[in-house]
Coordinates of C-alpha atoms in Angstrom, one line a residue:
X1 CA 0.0 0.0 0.0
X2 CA 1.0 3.6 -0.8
X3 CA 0.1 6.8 0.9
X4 CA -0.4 9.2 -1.8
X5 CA -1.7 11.6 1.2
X6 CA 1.7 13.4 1.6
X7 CA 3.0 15.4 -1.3
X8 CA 6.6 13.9 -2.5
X9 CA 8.9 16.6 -1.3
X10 CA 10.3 18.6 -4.7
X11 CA 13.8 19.6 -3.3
X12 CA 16.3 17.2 -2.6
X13 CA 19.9 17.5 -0.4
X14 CA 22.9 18.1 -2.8
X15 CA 24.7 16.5 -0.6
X16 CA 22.9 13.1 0.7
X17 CA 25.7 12.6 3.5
X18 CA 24.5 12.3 6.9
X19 CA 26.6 9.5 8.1
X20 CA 28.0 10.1 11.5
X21 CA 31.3 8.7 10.7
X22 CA 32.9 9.1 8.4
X23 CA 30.9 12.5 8.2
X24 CA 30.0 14.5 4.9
X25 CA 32.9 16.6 3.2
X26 CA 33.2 20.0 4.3
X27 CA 31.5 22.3 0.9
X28 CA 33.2 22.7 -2.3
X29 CA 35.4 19.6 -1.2
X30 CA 36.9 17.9 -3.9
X31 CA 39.8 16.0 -4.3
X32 CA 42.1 18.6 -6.2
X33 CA 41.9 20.3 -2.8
X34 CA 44.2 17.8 -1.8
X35 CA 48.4 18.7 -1.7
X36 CA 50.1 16.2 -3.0
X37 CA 53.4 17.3 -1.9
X38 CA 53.9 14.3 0.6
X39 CA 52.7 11.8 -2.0
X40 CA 55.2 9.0 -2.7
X41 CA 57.7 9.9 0.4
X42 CA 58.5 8.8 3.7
X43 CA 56.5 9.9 6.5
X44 CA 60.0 10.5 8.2
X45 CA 61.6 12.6 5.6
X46 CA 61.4 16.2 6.3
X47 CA 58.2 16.8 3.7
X48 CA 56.4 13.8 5.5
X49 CA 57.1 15.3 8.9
X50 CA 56.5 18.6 8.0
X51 CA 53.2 18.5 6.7
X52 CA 52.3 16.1 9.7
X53 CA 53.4 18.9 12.1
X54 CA 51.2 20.9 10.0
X55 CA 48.5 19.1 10.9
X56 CA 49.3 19.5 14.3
X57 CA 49.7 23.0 14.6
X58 CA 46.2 23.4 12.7
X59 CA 44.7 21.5 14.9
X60 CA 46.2 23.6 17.8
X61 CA 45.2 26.5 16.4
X62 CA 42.0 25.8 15.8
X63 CA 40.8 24.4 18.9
X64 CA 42.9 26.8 20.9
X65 CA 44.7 24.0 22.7
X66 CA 47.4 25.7 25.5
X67 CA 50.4 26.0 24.5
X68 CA 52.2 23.4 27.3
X69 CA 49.5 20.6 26.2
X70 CA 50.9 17.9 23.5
X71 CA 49.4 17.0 20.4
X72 CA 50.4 13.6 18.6
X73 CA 48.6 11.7 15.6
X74 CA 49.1 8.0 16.6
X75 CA 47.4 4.3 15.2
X76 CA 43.5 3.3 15.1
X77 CA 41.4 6.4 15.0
X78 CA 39.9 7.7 18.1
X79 CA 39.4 4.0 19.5
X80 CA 43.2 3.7 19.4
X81 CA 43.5 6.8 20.7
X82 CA 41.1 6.3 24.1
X83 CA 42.8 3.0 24.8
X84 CA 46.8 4.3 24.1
X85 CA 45.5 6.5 26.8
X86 CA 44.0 4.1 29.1
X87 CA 46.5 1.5 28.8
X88 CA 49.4 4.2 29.5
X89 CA 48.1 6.1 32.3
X90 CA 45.3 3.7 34.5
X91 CA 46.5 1.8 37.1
X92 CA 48.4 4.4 39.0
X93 CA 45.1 5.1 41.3
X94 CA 41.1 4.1 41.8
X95 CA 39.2 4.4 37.9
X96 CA 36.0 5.8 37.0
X97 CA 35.0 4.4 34.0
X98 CA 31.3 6.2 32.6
X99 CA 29.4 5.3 29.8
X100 CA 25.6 6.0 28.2
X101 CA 26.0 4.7 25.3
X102 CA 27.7 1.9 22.4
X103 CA 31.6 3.4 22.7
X104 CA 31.5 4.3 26.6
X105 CA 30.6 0.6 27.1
X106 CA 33.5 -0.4 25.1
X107 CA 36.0 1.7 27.6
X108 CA 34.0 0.1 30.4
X109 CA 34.4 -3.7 29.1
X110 CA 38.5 -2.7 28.7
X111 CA 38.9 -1.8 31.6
X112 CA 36.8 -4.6 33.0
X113 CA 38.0 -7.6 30.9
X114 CA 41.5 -6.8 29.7
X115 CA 42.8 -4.1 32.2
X116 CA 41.2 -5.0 35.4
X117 CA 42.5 -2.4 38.0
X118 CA 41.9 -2.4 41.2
X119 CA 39.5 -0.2 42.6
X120 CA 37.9 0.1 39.8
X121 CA 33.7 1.7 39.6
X122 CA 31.9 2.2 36.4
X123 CA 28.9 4.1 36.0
X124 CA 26.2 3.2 33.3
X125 CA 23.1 4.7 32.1
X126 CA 20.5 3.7 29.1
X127 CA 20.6 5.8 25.9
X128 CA 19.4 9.1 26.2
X129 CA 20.4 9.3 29.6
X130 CA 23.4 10.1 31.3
X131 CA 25.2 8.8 34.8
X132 CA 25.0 10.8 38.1
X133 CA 28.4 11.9 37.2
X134 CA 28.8 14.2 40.4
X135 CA 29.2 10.8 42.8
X136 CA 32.9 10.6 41.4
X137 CA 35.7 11.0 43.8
X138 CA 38.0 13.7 42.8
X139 CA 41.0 11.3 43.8
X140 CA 39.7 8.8 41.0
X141 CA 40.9 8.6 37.0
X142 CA 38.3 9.1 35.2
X143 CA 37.3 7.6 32.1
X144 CA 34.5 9.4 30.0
X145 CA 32.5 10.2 26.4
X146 CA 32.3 14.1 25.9
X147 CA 29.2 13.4 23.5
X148 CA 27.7 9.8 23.2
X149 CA 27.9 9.1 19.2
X150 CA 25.4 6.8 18.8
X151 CA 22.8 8.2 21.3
X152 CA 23.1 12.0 21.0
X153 CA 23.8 12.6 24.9
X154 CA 26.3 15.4 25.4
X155 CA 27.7 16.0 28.9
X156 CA 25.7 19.6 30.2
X157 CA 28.9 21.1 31.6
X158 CA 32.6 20.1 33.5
X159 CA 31.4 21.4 37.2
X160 CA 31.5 17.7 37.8
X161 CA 35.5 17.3 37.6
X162 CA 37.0 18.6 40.3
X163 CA 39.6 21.7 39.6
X164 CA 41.7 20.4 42.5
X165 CA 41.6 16.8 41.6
X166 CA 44.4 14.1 42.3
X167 CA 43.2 11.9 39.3
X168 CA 43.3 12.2 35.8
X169 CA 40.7 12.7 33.0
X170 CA 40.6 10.8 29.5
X171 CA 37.6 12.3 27.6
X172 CA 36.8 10.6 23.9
X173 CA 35.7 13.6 22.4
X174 CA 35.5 12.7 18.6
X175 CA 32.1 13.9 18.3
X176 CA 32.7 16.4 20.0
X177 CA 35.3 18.5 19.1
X178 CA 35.2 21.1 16.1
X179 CA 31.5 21.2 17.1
X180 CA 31.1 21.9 21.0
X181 CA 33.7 24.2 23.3
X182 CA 36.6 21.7 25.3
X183 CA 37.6 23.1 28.7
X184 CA 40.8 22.2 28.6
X185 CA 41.8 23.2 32.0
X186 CA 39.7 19.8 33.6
X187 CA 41.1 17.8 30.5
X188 CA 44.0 15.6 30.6
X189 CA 43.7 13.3 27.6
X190 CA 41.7 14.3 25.3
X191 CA 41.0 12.2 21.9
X192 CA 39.2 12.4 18.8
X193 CA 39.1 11.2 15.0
X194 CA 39.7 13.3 11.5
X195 CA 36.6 11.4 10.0
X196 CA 33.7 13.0 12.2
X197 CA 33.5 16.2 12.5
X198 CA 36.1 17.6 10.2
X199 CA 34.5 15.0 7.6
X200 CA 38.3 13.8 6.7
X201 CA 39.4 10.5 5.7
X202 CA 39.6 7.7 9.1
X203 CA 42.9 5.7 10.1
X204 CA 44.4 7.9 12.7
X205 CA 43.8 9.2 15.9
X206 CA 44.5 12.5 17.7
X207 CA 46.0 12.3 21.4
X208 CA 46.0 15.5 23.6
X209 CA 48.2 15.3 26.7
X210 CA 48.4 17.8 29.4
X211 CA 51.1 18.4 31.7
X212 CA 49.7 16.0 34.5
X213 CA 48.9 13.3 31.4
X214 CA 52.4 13.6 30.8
X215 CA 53.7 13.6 34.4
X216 CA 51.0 10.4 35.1
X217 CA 53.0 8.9 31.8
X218 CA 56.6 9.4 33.1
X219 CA 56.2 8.3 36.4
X220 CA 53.7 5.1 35.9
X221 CA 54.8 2.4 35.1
X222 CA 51.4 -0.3 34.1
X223 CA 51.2 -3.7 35.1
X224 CA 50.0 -5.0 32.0
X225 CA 51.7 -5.5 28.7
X226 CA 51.8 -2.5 26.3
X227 CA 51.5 -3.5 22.3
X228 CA 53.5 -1.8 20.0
X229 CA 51.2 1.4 18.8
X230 CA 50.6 2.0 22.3
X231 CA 54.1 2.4 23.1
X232 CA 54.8 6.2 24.2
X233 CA 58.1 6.3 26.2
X234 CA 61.7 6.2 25.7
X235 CA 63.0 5.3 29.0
X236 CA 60.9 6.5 31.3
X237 CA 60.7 10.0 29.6
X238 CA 57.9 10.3 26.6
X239 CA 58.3 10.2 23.4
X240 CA 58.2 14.0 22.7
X241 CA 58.6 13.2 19.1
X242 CA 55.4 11.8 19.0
X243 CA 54.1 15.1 19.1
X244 CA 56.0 16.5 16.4
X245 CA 55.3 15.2 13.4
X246 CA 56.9 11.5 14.4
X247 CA 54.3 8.7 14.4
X248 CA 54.5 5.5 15.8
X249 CA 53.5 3.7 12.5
X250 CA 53.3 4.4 8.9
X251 CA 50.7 7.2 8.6
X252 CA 48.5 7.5 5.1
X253 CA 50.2 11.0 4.5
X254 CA 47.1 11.1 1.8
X255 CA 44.3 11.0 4.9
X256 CA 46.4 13.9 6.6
X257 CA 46.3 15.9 3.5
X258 CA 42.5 15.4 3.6
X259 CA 42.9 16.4 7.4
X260 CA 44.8 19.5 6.8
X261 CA 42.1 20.5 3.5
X262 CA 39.8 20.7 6.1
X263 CA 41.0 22.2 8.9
X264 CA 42.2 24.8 5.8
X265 CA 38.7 25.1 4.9
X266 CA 37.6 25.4 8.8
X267 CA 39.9 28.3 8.8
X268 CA 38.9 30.2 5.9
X269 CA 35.4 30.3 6.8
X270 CA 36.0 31.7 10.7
X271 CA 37.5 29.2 12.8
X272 CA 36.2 27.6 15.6
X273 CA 33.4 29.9 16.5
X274 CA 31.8 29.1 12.6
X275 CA 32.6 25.6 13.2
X276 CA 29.9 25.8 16.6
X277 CA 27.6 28.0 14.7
X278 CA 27.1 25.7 11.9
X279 CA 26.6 23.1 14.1
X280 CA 24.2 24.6 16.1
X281 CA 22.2 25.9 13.2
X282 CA 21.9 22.4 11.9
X283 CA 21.0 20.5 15.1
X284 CA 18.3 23.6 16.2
X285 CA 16.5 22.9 12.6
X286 CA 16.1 18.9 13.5
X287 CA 15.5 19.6 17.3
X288 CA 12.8 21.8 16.0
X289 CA 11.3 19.5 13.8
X290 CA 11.5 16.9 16.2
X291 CA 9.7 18.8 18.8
X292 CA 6.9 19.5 16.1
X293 CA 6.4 16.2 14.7
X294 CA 3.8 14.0 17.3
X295 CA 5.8 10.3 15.7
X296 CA 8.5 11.5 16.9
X297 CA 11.1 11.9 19.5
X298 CA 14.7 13.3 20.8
X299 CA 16.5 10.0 22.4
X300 CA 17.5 12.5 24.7
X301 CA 15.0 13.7 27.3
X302 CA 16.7 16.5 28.6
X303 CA 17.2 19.1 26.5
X304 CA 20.3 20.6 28.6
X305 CA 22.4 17.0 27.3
X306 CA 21.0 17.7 23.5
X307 CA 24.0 17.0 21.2
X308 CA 24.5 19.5 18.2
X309 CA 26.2 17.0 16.0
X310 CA 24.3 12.9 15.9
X311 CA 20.9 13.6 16.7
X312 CA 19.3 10.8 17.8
X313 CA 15.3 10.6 17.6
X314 CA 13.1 7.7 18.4
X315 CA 9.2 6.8 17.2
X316 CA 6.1 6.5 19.6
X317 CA 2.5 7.0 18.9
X318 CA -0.4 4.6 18.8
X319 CA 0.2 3.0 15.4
X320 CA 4.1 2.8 16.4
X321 CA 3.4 1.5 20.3
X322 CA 1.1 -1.1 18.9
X323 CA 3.7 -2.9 16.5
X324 CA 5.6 -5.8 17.0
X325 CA 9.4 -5.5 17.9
X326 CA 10.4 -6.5 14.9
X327 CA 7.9 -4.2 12.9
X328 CA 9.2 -1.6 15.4
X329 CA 12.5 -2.2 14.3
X330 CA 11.6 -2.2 10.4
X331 CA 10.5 1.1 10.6
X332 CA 13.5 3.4 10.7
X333 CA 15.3 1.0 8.5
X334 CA 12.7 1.0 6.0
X335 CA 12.6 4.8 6.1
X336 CA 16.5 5.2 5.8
X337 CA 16.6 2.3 3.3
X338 CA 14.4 3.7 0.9
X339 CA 15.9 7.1 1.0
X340 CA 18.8 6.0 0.7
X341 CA 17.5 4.0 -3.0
X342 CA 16.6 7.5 -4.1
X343 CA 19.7 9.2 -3.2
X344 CA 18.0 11.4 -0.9
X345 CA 19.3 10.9 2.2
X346 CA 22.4 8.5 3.3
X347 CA 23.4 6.2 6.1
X348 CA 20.9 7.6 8.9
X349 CA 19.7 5.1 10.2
X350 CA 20.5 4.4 14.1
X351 CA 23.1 2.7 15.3
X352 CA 23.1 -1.1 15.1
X353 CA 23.4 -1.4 19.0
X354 CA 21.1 1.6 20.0
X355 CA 17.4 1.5 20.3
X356 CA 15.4 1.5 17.0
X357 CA 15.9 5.4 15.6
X358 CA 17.2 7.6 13.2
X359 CA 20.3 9.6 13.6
X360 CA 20.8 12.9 11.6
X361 CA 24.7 14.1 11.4
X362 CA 24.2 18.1 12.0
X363 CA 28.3 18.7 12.3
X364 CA 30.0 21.5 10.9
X365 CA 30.5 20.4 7.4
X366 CA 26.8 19.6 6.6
X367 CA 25.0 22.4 5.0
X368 CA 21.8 24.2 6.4
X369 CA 20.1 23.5 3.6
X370 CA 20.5 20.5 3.1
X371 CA 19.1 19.3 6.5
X372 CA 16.2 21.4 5.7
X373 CA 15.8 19.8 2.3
X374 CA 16.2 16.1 4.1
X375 CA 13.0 16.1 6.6
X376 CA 10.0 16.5 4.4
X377 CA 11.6 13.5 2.9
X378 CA 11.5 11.6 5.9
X379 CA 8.1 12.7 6.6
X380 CA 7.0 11.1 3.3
X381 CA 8.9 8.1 3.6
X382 CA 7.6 7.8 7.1
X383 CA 4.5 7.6 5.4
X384 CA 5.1 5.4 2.8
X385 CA 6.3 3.0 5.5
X386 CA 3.3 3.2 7.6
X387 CA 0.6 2.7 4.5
X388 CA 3.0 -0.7 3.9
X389 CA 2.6 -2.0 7.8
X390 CA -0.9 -0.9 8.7

């Protein structure tokens, strides 16, 4: 059955990307934008580690990391990122490992199942919700997600993390950063990924060590085995090169070109401040359409934890409410299957392990327009989908 009661919409996205990871390219992408200087070299020849050091400086720049914090790109995107981190610096005192979503509760089962320290706590919540995160003792590492990727819970604020604290703080931030501000003062490793969203190419990480990261890496020695790419220290000083342009693998010098385009483009068009504004532009159109549509809603329940990159939304209503679970669970994948078909809208579906939803990537490099352009087209498709199951 068709419902040939709503209109098909007569604008469509230019861009169909609305992946949350790898994210759409930033506008007017394309791959002469790419500097093909490095091509062909070694990473550790003086092109290869300049333009890397590029990178890094960008990316300094950008964010407005202080100037006595550490940048280094190392192995295994953000996820190799977190766990360098963790496996370098826990142990040393009690862990607080929080999660409310699918990447938080992989942090949580490392630390449970392969790192096992002792006095160890974790602190879980259900998607769309987030921990009581102000029970943590301010003597306690903590482990946390700035903004939960696949259930659009942000953290509110950082009054949480003690200014005078005797632990440290490693903060996954990859859907974070670029899009919402960092207060690096309560941050002591902070990591993230090129592919969200920047919108670059994925393989490498981005590690952001404070002074006290850097003191907790010098003087601890972990009881577990390190691996290879996880390997920071000479000695028992760190590997400063690391954070100059020295990697501790082969890097694809072809996805840090991609990296450095963007952060070029993020530049050119205002900096950080656009960045935020861009994103909030996006996520205020879906959040308002959410709000306005009665088959609809956020994940989220407070609005204060709203993310401004993956939105998150979930069904209800009497038709939805009185389908099966597995009808329930056709619904958003019929919606973002068929879409996807017509080239409309890509890869926004929810995540595999979340609740059954649609997630909308609102990050910096999507255009306003093109999220305006995407949600009639949901509406119709929503449609379509319930004519077929009624």
């Amino acid at each position: 059955m068709t419902d040939t009661t709503i209109p098909t919409p007569e604008l469509r996205p230019d861009c169909p990307n609305f992946s949350s990871g790898p994210t759409a390219k930033f506008p007017g992408w394309s791959l002469d934008k790419i500097n093909t200087i490095a091509m062909g070299r070694s990473h550790r020849s003086a092109t290869g580690k300049g333009r890397l050091k590029y990178a890094i400086d960008l990316s300094r720049e950008l964010l407005g990391i202080p100037d006595d914090y550490l940048i280094g790109i190392v192995p295994a995107s953000d996820t190799g990122a977190v766990e360098l981190a963790m496996w370098n610096m826990l142990g040393a005192r009690p862990v607080t490992v929080a999660a409310w979503e699918s990447f938080g509760n992989v942090w949580i089962q490392d630390a449970v199942k392969q790192l096992k320290p002792a006095n160890l706590t974790t602190l879980e919540a259900d998607y769309g919700e987030i921990p009581d995160l102000t029970q943590i003792d301010k003597g306690d590492d903590i482990v946390f997600t700035w903004n939960g990727t696949t259930s659009g819970a942000k953290i509110p604020d950082t009054d949480w993390i003690a200014d005078d604290r005797d632990g440290v703080t490693i903060n996954d931030a990859t859907s974070a950063v670029f899009a919402q501000p960092m207060d690096w003062p309560k941050l002591d490793a902070t990591t993230y990924s090129w592919q969200k969203v920047m919108g670059s190419e994925a393989g490498h990480g981005m590690l952001i060590l404070s002074p006290r990261a850097v003191e907790r890496i010098e003087s601890h020695n972990p009881d577990w085995p390190l691996p290879k790419i996880f390997r920071v220290k000479k000695g028992d000083k760190l590997n400063r090169a690391i954070f100059e342009g020295a990697t501790i693998n082969t890097p694809s010098l072809l996805a840090t070109e991609d990296y450095i385009a963007s952060l070029e483009w993020a530049k050119s068009i205002g900096g950080l401040p656009e960045l935020h504004a861009r994103a909030d532009r996006n996520a205020q159109i879906v959040h308002d359409w959410i709000e306005a549509t009665p088959w609809l809603r956020n994940m989220v329940s407070d609005p204060a934890k709203w993310t401004n990159t993956g939105i998150c939304m979930v069904f209800q209503g009497d038709w939805y409410d009185g389908l099966d679970a597995d009808s329930q669970a056709a619904v958003p994948k019929k919606i973002a299957g068929m879409l996807d078909e017509m080239g409309i809208g890509y890869d926004f579906n929810g995540y595999r392990d979340a609740p059954p939803s649609l997630r909308i990537w609102c990050g910096s490099t999507v255009e306003e327009e093109d999220v305006r352009r995407l949600l009639p087209w949901i509406e119709w498709a929503y449609a379509q989908v319930k004519a077929e199951l009624s």
